[in-house]
Short mmCIF file of C-alpha atoms in Angstrom, two decimals:
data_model
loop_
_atom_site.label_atom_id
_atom_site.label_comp_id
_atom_site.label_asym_id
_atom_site.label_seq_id
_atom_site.Cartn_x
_atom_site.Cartn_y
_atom_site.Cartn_z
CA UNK A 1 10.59 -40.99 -33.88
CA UNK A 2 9.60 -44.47 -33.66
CA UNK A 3 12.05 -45.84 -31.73
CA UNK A 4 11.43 -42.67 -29.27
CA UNK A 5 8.05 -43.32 -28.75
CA UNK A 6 8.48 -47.30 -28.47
CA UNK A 7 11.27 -46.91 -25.82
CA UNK A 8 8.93 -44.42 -23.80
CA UNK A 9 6.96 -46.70 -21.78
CA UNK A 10 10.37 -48.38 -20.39
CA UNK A 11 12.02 -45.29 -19.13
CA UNK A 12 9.21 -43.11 -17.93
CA UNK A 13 8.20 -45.22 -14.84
CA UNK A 14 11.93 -44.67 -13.67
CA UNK A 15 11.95 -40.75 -14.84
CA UNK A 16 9.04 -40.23 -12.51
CA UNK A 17 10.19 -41.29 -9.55
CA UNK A 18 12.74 -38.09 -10.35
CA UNK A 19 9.35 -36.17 -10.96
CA UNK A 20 8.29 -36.57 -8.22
CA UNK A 21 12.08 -35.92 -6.21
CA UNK A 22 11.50 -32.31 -8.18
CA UNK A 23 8.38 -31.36 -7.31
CA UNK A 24 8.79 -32.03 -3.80
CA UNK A 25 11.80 -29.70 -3.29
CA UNK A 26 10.47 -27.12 -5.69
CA UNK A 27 6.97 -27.32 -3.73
CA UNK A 28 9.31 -27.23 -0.77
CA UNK A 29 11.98 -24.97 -1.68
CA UNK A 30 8.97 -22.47 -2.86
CA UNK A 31 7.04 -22.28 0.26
CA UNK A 32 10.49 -21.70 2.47
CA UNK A 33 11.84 -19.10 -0.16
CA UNK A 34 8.28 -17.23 0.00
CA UNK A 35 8.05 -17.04 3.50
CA UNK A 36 11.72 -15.88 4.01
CA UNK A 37 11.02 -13.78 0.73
CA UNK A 38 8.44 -11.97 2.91
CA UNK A 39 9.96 -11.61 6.07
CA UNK A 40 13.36 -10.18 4.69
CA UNK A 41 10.76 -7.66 2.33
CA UNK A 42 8.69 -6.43 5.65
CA UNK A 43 11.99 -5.69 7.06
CA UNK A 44 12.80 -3.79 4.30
CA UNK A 45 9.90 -1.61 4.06
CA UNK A 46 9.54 -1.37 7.84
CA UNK A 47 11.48 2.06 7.99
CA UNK A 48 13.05 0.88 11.30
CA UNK A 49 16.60 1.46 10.15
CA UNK A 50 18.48 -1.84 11.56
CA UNK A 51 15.62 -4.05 10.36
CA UNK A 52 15.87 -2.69 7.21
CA UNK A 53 20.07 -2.72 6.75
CA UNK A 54 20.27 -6.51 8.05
CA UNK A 55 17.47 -7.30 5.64
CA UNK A 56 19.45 -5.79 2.97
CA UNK A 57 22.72 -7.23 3.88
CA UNK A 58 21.15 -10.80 3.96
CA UNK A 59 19.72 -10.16 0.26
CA UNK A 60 23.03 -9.22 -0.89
CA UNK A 61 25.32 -11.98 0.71
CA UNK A 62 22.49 -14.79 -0.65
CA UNK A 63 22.02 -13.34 -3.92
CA UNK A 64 25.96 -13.60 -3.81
CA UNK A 65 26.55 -16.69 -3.58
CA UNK A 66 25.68 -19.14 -6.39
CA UNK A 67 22.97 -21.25 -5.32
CA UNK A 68 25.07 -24.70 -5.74
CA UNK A 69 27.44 -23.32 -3.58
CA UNK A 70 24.86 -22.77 -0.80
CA UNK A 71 23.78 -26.52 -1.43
CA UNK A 72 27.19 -27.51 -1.13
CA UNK A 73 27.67 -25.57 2.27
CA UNK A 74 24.65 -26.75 3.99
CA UNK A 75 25.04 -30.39 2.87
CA UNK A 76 28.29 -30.85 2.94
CA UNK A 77 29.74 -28.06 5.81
CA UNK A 78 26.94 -28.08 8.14
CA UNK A 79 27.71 -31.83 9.45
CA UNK A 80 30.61 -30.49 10.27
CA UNK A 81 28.74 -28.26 12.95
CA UNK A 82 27.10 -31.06 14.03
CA UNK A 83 24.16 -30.24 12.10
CA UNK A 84 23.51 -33.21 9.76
CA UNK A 85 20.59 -33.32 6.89
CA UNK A 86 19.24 -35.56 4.87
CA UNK A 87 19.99 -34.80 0.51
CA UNK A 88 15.94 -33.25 0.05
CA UNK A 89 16.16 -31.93 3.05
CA UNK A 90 19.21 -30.13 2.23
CA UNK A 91 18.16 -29.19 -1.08
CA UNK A 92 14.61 -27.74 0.04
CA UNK A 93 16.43 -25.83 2.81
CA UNK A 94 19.11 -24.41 0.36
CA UNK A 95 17.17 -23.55 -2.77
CA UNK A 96 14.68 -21.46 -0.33
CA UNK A 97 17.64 -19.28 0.97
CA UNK A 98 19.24 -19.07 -2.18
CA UNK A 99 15.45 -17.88 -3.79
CA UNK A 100 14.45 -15.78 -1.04
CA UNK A 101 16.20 -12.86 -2.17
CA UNK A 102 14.61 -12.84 -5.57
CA UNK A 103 11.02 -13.00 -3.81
CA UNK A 104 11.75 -10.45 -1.60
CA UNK A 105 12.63 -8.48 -4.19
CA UNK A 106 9.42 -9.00 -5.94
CA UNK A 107 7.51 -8.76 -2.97
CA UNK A 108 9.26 -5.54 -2.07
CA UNK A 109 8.85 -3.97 -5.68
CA UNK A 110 4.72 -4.69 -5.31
CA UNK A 111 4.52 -3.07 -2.02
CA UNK A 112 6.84 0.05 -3.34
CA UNK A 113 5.08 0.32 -5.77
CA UNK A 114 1.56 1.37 -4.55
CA UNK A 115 0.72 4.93 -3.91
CA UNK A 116 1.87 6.72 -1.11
CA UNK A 117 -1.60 8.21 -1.02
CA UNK A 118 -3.26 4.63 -0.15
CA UNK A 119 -1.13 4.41 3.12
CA UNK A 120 -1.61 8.20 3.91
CA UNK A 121 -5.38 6.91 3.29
CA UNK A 122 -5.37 3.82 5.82
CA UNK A 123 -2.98 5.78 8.46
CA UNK A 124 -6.20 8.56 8.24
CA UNK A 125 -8.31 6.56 9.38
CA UNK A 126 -6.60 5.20 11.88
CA UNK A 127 -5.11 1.71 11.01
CA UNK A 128 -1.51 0.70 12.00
CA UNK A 129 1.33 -0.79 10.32
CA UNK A 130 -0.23 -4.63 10.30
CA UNK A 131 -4.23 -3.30 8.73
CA UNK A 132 -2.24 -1.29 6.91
CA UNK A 133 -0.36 -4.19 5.16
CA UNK A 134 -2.73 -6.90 5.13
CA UNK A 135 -6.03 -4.69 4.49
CA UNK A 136 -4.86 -2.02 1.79
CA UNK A 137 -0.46 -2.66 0.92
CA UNK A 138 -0.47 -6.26 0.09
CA UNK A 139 -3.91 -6.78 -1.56
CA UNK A 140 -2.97 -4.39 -4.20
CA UNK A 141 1.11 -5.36 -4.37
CA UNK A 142 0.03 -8.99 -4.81
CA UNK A 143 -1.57 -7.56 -8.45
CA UNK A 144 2.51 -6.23 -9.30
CA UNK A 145 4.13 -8.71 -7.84
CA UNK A 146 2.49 -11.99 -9.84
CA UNK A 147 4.02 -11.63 -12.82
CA UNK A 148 7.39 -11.78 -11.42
CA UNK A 149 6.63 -14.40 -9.07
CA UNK A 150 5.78 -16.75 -11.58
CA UNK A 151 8.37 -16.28 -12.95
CA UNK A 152 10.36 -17.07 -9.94
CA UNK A 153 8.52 -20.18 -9.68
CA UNK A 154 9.12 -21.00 -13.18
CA UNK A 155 13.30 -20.53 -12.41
CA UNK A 156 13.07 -22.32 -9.12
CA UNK A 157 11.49 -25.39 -10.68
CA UNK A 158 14.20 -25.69 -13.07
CA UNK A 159 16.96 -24.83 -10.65
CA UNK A 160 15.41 -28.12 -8.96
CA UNK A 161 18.15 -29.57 -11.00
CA UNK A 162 20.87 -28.33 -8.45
CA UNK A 163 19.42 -30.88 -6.09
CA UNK A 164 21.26 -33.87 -8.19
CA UNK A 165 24.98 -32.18 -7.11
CA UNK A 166 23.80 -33.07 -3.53
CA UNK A 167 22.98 -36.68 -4.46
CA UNK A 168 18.84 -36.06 -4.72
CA UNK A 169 18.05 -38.40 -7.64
CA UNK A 170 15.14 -35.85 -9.04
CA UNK A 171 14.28 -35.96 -12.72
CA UNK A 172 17.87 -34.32 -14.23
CA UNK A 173 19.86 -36.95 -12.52
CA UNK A 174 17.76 -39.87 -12.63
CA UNK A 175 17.70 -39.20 -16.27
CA UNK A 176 21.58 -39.15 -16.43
CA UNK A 177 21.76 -42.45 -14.45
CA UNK A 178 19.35 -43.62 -16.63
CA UNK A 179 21.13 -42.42 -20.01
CA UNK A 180 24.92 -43.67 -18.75
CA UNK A 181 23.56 -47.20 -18.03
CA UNK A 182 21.45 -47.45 -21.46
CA UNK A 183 23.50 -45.07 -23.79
CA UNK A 184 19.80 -43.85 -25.33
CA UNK A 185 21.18 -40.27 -24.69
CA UNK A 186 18.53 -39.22 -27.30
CA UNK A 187 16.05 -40.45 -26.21
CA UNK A 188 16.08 -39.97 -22.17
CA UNK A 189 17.17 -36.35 -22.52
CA UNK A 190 14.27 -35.92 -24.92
CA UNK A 191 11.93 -37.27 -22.50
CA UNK A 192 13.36 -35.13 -19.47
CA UNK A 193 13.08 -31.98 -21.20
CA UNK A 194 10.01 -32.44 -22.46
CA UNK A 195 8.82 -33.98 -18.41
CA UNK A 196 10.21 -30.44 -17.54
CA UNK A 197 8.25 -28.41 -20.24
CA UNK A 198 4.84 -30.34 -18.90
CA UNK A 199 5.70 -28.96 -15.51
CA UNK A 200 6.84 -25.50 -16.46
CA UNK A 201 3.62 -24.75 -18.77
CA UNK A 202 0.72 -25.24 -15.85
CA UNK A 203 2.68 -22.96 -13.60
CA UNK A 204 2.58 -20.49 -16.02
CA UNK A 205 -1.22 -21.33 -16.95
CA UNK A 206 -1.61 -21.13 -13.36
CA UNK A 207 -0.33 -17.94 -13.20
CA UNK A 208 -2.04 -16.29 -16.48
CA UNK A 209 -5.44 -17.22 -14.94
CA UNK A 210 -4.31 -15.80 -11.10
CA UNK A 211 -4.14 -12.59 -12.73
CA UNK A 212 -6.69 -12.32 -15.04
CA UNK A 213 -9.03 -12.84 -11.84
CA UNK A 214 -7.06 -10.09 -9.92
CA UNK A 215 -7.29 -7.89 -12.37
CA UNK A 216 -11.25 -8.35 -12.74
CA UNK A 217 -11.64 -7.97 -9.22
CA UNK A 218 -10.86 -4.63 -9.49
CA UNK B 1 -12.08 23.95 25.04
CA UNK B 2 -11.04 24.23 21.48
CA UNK B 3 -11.56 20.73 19.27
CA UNK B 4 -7.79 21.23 17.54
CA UNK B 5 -5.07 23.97 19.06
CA UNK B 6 -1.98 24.87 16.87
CA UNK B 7 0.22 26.51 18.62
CA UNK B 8 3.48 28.49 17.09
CA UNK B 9 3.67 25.60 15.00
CA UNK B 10 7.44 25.43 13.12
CA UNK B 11 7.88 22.61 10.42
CA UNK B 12 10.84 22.11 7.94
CA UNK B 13 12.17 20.06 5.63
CA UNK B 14 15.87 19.09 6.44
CA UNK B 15 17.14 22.32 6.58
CA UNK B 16 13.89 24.49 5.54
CA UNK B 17 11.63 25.98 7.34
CA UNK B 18 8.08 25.91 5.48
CA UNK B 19 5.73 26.54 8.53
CA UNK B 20 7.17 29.84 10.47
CA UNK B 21 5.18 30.26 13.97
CA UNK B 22 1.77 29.38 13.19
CA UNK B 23 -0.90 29.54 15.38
CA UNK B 24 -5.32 29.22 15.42
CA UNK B 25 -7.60 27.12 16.77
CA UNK B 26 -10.60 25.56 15.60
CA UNK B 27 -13.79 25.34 17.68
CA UNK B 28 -16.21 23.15 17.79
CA UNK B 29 -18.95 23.66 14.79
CA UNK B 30 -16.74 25.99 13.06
CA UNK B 31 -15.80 25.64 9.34
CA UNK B 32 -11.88 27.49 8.62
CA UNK B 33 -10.46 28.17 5.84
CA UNK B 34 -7.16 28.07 4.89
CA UNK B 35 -6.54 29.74 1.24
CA UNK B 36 -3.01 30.93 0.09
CA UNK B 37 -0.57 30.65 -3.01
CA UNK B 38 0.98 27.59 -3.96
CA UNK B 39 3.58 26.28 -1.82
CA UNK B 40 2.70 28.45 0.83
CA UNK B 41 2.66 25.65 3.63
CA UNK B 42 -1.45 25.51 3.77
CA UNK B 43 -1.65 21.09 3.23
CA UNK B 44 1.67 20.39 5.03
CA UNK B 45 -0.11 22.69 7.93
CA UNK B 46 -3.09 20.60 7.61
CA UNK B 47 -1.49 17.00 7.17
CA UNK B 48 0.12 18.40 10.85
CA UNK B 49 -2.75 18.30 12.82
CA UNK B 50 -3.56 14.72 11.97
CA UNK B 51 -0.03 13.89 12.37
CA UNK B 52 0.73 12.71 8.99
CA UNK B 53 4.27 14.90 8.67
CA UNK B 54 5.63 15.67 12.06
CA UNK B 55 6.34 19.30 13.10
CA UNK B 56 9.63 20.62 14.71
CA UNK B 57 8.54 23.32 16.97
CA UNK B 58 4.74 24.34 19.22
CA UNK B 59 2.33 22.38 19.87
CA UNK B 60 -0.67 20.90 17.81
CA UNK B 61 -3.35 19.98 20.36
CA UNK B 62 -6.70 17.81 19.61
CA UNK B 63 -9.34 18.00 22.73
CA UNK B 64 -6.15 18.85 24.58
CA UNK B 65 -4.41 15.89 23.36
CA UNK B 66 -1.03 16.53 21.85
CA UNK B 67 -0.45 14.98 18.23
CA UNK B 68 3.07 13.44 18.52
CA UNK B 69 3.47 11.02 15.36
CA UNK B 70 5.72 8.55 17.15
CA UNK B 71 2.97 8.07 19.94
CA UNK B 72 0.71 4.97 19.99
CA UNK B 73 -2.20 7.52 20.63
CA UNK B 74 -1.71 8.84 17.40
CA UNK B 75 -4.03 6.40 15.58
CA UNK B 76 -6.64 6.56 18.38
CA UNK B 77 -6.75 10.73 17.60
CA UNK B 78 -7.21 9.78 13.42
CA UNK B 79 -10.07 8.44 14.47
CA UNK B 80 -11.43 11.13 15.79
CA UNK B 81 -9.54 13.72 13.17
CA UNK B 82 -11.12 12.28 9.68
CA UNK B 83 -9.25 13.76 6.13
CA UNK B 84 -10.37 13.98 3.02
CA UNK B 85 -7.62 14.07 0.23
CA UNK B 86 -7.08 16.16 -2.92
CA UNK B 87 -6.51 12.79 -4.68
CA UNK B 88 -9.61 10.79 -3.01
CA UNK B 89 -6.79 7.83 -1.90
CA UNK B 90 -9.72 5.52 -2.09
CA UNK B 91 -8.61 1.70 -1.68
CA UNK B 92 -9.47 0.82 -5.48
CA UNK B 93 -9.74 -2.73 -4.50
CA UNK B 94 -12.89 -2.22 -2.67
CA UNK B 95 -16.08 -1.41 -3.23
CA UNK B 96 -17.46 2.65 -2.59
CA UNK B 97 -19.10 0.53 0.47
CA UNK B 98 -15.92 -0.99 1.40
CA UNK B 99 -14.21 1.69 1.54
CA UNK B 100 -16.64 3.55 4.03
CA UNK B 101 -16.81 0.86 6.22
CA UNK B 102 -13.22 -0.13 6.10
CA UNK B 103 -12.42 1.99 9.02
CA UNK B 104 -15.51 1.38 11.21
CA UNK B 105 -15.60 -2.53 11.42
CA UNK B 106 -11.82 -2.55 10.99
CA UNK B 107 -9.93 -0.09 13.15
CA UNK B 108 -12.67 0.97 15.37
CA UNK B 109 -14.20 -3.05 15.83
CA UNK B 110 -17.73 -1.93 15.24
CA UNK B 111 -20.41 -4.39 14.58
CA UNK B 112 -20.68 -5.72 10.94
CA UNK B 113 -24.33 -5.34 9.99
CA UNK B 114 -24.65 -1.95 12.02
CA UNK B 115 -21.70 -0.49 10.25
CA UNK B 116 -22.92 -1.63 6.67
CA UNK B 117 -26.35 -0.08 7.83
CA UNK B 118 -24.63 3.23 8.72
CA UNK B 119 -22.32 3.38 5.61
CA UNK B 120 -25.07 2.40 3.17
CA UNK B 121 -27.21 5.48 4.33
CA UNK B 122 -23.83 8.03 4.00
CA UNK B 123 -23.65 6.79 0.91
CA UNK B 124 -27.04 7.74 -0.26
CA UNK B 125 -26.68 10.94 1.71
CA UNK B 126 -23.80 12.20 -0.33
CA UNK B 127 -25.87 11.40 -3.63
CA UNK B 128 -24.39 7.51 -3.92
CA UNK B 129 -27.05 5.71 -2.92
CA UNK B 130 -27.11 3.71 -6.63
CA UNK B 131 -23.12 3.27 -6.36
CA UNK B 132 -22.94 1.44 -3.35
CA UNK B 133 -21.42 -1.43 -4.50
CA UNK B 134 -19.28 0.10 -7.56
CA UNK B 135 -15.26 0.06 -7.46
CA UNK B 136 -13.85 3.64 -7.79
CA UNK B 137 -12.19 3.60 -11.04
CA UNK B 138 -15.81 2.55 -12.27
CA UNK B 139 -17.07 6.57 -10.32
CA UNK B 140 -16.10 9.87 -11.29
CA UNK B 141 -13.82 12.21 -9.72
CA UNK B 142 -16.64 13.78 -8.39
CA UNK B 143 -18.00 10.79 -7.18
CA UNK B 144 -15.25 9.30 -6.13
CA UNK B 145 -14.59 12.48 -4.04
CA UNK B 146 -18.08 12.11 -2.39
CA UNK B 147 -17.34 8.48 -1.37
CA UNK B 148 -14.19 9.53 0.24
CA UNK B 149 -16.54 12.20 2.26
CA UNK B 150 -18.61 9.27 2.67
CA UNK B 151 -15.47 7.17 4.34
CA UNK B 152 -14.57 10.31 6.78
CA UNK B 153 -18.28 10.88 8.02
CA UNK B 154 -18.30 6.76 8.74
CA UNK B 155 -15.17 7.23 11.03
CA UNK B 156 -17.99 9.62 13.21
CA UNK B 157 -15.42 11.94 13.51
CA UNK B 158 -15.03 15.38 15.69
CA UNK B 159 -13.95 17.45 12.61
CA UNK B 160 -12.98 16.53 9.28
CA UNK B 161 -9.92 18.05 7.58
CA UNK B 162 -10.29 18.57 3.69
CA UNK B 163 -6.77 19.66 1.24
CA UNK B 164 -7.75 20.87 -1.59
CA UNK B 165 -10.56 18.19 -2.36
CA UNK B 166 -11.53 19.95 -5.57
CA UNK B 167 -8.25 20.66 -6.98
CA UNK B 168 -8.40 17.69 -8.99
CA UNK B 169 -11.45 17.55 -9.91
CA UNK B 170 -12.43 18.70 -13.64
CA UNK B 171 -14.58 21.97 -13.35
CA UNK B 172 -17.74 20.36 -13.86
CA UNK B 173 -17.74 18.34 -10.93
CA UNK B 174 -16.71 20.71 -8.56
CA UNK B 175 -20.11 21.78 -7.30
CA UNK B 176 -21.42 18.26 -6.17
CA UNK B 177 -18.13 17.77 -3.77
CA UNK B 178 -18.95 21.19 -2.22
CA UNK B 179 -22.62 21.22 -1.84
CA UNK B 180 -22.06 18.20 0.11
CA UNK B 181 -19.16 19.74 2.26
CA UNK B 182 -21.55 22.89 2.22
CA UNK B 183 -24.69 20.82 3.72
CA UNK B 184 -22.05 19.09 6.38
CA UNK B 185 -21.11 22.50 7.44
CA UNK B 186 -24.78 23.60 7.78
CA UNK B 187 -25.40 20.59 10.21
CA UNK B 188 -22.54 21.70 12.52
CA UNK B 189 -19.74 19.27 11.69
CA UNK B 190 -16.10 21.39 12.40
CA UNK B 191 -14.18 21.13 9.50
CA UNK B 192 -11.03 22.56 8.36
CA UNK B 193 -10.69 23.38 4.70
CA UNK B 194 -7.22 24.07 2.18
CA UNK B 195 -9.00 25.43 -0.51
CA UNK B 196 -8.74 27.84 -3.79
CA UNK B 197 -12.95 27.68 -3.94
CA UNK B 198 -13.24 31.81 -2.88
CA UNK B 199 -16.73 30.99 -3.18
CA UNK B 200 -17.35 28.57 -1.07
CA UNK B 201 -14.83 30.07 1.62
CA UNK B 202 -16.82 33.38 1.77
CA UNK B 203 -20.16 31.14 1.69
CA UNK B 204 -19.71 28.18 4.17
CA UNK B 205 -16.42 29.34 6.30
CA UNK B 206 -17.21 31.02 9.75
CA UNK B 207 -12.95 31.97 9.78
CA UNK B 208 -10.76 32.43 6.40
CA UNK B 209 -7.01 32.06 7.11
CA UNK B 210 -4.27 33.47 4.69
CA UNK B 211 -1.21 31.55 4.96
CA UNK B 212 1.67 33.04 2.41
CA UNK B 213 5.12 31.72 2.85
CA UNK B 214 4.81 29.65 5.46
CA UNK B 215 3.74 32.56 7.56
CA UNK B 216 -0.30 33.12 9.12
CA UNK B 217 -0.77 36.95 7.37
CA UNK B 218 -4.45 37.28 8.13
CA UNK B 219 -7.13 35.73 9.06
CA UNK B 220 -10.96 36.73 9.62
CA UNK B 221 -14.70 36.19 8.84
CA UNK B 222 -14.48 35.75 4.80
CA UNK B 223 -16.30 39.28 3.72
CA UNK B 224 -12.97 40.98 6.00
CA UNK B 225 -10.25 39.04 4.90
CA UNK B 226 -11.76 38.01 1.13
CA UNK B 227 -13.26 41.82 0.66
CA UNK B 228 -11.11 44.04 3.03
CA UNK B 229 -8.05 42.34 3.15
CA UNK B 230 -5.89 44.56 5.70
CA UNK B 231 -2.62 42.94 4.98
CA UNK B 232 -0.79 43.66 1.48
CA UNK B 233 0.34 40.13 0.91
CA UNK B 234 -3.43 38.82 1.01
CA UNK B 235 -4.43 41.82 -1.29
CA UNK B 236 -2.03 40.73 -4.31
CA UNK B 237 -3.19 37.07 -3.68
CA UNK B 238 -6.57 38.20 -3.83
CA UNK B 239 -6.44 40.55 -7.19
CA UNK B 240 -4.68 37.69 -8.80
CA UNK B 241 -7.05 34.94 -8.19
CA UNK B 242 -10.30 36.57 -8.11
CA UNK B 243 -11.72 38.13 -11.37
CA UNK B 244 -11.93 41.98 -10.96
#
């Protein structure tokens, strides 16, 4: 225990430069795979019938294919079709279309799930599809859908770690660089999980107090 | 000109027919009735002339405007068509204020302060005035009911259609829905109402319409059709839901 905590202040400076490799293509990776996570879920619920089948096709070809695989095909295959990326940007790009079917999936179980009643309610008094959504559907399937998005968050921040396959030196393989050249496998490992812990438990903070407000705002 | 025209109306679902040749018309002032058994087609015929389920055959008419749900001048008639459900459908994330001028500043692109003005006073006219600013799972049925009223009145609608809205109600607060919807009908608004209040259909309707079966058996001034029913079908309705 000692020796851990004495050999801390060497390694961390190097373990957050990974840091700060993860959060930027979880940060990035998040925003992408929420906005496709939304588009491919309005399709879905649009009820115009070819919206909704490529939408569902899309979900179930992504959701197919393991997510290093898709990191693999857009950094590696891609360049191929001319189409070259940088490593993060590779990584950001492929972890959002490899998460966006999980958050449309949320997304699309929070809108399903409100009452048919409330859109029977805003189409009464005249709104279309877009009020509709933004001033009665989504306010209340943002309430359903949190829990589950955090969760997604929670996975995608981890799954970070499929980044180091495409040569992005975030925290998972800057701490296996780090542990081959030094041989404290203890001791960097330790630290790395723990690094990912710290990140993991203010998400889910975050999230705890998001819906405790929701839910009093009701 | 008649405010809404049904005419030999014809609705199924997939391969059943529920609505069979319907046809009334509503003028303007007038409070109808619609009573009838379970199942008999009374809210689908109502959720019709707003154009929330589409109809297969006739004609549903609204100031001479045809309701076609796949037109863009659907939402534009809603406006003028208000509805009042058996199950309030108030937006629970927003306040009994909220919720009446939802439609008003947000569909209709009144002003702010005028519409606030306007939907603060419905309030208080339906008895709400202290539960303006109160979410509807903090009201009661009842009063949850009268904010709904509240949110059809703010759309200044033509006529208001009403399914069943005491059916869910418990018994107690029955009365404070329909002395509201009885003091709307005294000050002329038209209003088409499902009901299974006999009551208030042979008090407040001008018209009582006996759907059974998908089919329009009778219809009349209340003390003909609710005491002197001519047709058969109405009188076995009647003798089972009204005490003897």
């Amino acid at each position: 225990m000692t020796h851990f905590l004495s050999q801390v202040p060497t390694y961390l400076p190097i373990l957050m430069q990974g840091v700060y490799l993860t959060l930027l293509v979880t940060l990035g990776a998040f925003v992408l795979a929420t906005a496709l996570g939304l588009v491919w879920a309005f399709m879905r619920v649009s009820g115009i019938a070819p919206l909704a089948w490529t939408a569902r096709t899309i979900i179930v070809i992504v959701r197919g294919i393991p997510g290093i695989v898709t990191l693999f095909y857009i950094y590696f295959v891609l360049p191929d079709l001319g189409l070259s990326l940088t490593a993060v940007q590779a990584a950001i790009i492929g972890l959002g279309i490899a998460y966006s079917p999980y958050m449309a999936e949320v997304f699309r179980s929070g809108i399903e799930a409100i009452d048919r009643g409330q859109t029977e309610a805003a189409l009464s008094i005249g709104m279309g599809w877009g009020l509709l959504m933004r001033r009665v559907v989504l306010p209340q399937a943002i309430r359903v859908a949190l829990p589950p998005y955090g969760s997604t968050m929670v996975m995608l921040l981890k799954d970070s770690s499929l980044a180091s396959t495409i040569t992005v030196a975030e925290l998972s393989l800057q701490g296996k660089l780090l542990a081959s050249s030094t041989f404290e496998n203890t001791t960097i490992f330790t630290m790395v999980a723990l690094i990912y812990l710290a990140m993991s438990l203010p998400l889910t903070a975050f999230n705890g107090w998001l819906e405790r407000r929701l839910r009093q705002a009701r | 000109m008649s405010i809404i025209e049904l005419r030999n109306i014809r609705k199924s679902f997939g391969t059943v027919e529920v609505i069979h040749d319907v046809s009334f018309s509503v003028e303007k002032g007038e409070v109808v009735c619609i009573i009838g058994p379970s199942g008999s087609g009374k809210s689908t015929l109502l959720r019709c002339i707003n154009g929330l389920e589409t109809y297969q055959g006739g004609s549903i008419a609204v100031h001479g405007q045809r309701v076609d749900t796949g037109s863009s001048a659907i939402r534009q008639l809603r406006t003028r068509v208000a509805m009042v459900f058996q199950r309030f459908n108030l937006f629970p994330h927003r306040t009994a204020l909220e919720n009446v001028a939802e439609g008003p500043i947000f569909v209709k692109k009144e002003p702010r302060e005028e519409v606030l003005k306007r939907s603060r006073d419905l309030l208080t006219r339906v008895g709400l005035g202290a539960k303006i600013d109160a979410y509807p799972a903090q009201l009661s049925g009842g009063q949850q009911q009268r904010v709904a009223i509240a949110r059809a009145l703010g759309m200044k609608p033509d006529a208001i259609l009403f399914d069943e809205p005491t059916s869910a109600l418990d018994p107690e607060l029955v009365g404070e829905v329909l002395a509201v919807m009885r003091s709307l009908a005294d000050e002329g608004m038209t209003m088409v109402v499902v009901t299974h209040e006999m009551g208030f259909a042979r008090e407040v309707a001008d018209r009582v319409l006996f759907l059974d079966g998908g089919v329009l058996v009778e219809e009349g001034p209340p003390d003909e059709v609710l005491s002197r029913p001519q047709n058969p079908r109405t009188q076995d309705f009647l003798r089972r839901i009204l005490p003897s």
